[in-house]
mmCIF file of N, CA and C in Angstrom:
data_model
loop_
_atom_site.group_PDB
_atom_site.id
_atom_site.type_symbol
_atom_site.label_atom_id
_atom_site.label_comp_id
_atom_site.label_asym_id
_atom_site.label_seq_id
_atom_site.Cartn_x
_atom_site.Cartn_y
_atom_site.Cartn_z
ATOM 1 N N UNK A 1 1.078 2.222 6.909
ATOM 2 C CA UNK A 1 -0.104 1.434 7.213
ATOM 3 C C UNK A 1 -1.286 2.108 6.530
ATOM 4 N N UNK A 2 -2.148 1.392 6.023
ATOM 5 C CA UNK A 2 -3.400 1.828 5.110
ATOM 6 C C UNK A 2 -4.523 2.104 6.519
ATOM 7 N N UNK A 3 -5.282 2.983 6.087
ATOM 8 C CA UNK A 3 -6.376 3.019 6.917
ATOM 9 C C UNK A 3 -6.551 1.863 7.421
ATOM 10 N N UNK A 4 -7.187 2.216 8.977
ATOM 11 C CA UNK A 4 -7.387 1.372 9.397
ATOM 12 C C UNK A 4 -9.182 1.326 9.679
ATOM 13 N N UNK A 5 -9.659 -0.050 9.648
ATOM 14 C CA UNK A 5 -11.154 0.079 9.182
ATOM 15 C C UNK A 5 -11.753 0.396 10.875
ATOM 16 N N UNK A 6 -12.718 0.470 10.887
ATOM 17 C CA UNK A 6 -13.575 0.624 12.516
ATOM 18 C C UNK A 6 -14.015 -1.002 12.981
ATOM 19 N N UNK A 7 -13.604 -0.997 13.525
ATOM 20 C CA UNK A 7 -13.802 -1.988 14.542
ATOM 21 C C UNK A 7 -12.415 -3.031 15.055
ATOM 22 N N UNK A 8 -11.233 -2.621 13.973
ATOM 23 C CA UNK A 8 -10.220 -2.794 14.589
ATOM 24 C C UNK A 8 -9.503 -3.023 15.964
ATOM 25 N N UNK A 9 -9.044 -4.256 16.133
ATOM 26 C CA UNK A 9 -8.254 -3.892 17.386
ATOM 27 C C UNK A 9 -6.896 -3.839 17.525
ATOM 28 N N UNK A 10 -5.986 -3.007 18.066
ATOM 29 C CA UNK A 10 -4.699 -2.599 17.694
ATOM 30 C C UNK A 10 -3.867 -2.798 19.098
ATOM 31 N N UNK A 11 -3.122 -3.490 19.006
ATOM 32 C CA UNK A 11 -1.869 -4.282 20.324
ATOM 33 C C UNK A 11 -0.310 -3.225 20.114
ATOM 34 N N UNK A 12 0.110 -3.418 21.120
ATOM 35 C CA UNK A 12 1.443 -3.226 20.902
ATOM 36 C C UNK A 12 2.441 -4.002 20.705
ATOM 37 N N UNK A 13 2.947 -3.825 19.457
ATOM 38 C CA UNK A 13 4.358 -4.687 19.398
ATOM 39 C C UNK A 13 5.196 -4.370 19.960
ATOM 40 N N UNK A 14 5.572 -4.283 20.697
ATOM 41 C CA UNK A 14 6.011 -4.112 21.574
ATOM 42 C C UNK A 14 5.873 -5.396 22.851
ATOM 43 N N UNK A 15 7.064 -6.246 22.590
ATOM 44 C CA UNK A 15 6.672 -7.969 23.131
ATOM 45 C C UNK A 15 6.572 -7.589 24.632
ATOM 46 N N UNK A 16 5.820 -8.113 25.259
ATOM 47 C CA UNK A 16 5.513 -7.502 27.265
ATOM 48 C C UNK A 16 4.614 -6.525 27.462
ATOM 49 N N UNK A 17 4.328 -5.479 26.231
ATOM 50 C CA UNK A 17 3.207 -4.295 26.471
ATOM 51 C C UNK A 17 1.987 -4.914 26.778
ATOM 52 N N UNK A 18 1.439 -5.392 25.491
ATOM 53 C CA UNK A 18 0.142 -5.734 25.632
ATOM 54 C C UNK A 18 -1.160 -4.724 25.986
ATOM 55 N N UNK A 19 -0.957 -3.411 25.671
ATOM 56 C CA UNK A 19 -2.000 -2.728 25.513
ATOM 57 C C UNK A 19 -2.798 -2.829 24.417
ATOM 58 N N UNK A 20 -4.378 -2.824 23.960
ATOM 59 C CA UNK A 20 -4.973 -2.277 23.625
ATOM 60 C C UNK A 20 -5.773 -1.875 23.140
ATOM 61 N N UNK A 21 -6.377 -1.217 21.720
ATOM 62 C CA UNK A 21 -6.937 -0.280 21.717
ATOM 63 C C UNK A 21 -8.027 -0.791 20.111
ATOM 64 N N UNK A 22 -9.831 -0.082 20.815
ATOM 65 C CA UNK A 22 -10.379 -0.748 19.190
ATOM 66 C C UNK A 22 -10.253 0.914 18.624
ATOM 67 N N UNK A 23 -10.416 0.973 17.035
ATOM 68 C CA UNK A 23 -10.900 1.643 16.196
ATOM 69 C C UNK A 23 -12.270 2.246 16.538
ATOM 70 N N UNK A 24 -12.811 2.996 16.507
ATOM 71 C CA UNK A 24 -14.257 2.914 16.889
ATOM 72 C C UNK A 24 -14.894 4.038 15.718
ATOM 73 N N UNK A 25 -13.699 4.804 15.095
ATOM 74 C CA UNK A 25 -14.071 5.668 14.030
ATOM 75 C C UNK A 25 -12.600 5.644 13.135
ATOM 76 N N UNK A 26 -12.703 6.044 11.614
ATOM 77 C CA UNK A 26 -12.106 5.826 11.000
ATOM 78 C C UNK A 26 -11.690 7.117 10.908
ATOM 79 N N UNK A 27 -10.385 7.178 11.215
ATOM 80 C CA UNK A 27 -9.603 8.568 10.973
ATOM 81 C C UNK A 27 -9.402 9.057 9.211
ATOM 82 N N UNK A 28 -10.285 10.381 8.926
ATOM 83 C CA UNK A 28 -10.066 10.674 7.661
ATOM 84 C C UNK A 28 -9.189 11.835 7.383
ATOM 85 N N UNK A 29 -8.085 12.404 8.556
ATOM 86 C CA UNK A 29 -7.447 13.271 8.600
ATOM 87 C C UNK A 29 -6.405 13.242 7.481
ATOM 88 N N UNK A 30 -5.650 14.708 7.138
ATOM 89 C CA UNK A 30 -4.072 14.336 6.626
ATOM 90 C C UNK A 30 -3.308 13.343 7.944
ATOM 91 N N UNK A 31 -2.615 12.554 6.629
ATOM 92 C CA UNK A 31 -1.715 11.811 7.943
ATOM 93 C C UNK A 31 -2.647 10.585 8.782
ATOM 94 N N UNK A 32 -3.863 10.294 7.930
ATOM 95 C CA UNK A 32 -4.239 9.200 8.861
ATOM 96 C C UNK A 32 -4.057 7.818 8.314
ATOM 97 N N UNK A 33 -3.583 7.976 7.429
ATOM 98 C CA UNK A 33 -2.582 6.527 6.453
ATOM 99 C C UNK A 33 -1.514 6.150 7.900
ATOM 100 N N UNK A 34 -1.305 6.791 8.593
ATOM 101 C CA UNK A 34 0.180 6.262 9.243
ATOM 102 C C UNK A 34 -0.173 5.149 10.387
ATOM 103 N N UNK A 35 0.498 4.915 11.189
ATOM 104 C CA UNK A 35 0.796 4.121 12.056
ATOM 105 C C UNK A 35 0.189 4.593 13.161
ATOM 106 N N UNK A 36 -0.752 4.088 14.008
ATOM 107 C CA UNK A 36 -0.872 4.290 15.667
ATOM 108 C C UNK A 36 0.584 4.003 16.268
ATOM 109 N N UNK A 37 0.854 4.543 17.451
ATOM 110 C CA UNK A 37 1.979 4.401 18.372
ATOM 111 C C UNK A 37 1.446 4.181 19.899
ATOM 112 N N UNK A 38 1.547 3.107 20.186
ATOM 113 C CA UNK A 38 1.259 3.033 21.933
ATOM 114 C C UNK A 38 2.620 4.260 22.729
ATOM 115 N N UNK A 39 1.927 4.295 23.496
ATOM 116 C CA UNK A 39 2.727 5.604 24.379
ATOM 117 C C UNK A 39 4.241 5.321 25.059
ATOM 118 N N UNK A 40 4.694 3.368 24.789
ATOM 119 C CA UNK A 40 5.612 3.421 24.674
ATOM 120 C C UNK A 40 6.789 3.586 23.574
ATOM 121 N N UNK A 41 5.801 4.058 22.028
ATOM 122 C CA UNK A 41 6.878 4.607 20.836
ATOM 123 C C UNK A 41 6.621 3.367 19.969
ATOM 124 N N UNK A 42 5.918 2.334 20.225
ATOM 125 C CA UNK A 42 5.772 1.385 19.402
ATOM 126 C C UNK A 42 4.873 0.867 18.089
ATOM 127 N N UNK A 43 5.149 0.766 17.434
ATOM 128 C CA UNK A 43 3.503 1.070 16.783
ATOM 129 C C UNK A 43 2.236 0.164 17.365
ATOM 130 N N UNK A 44 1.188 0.407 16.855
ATOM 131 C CA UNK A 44 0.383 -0.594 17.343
ATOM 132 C C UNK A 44 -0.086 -1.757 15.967
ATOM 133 N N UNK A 45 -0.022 -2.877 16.029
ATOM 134 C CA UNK A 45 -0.468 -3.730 15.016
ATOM 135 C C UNK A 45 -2.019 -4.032 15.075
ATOM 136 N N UNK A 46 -2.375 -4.591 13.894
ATOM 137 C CA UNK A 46 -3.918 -5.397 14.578
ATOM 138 C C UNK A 46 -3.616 -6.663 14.922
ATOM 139 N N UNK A 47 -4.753 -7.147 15.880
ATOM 140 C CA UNK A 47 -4.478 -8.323 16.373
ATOM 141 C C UNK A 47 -4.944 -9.394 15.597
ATOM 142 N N UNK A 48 -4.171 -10.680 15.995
ATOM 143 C CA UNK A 48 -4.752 -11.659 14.603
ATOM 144 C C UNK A 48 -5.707 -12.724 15.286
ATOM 145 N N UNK A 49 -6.752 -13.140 14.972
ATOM 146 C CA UNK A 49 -7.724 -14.126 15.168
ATOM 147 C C UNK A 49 -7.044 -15.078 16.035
#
């Protein structure tokens, strides 16, 4: 997954989770290309309009 921009909002795929979560700063770490994971192991997607 490419950076993700700020203001993002990120769900779990995870079908029944339904957590979650905005961006509120743009991670410029090593390793911040990757994937969010909700805490059940899932990644998190953005949500679509």
């Amino acid at each position: 997954m490419a950076t993700v921009a700020q203001g993002t909002v990120l769900t779990c795929g995870h079908e029944g989770c339904g957590c979650r979560v905005v961006v509120q700063e743009v991670c410029n770490c090593p390793g911040g290309g990757e994937s969010y994971t909700c805490i059940c192991g899932s990644p998190l997607v953005p949500v679509e309009s």
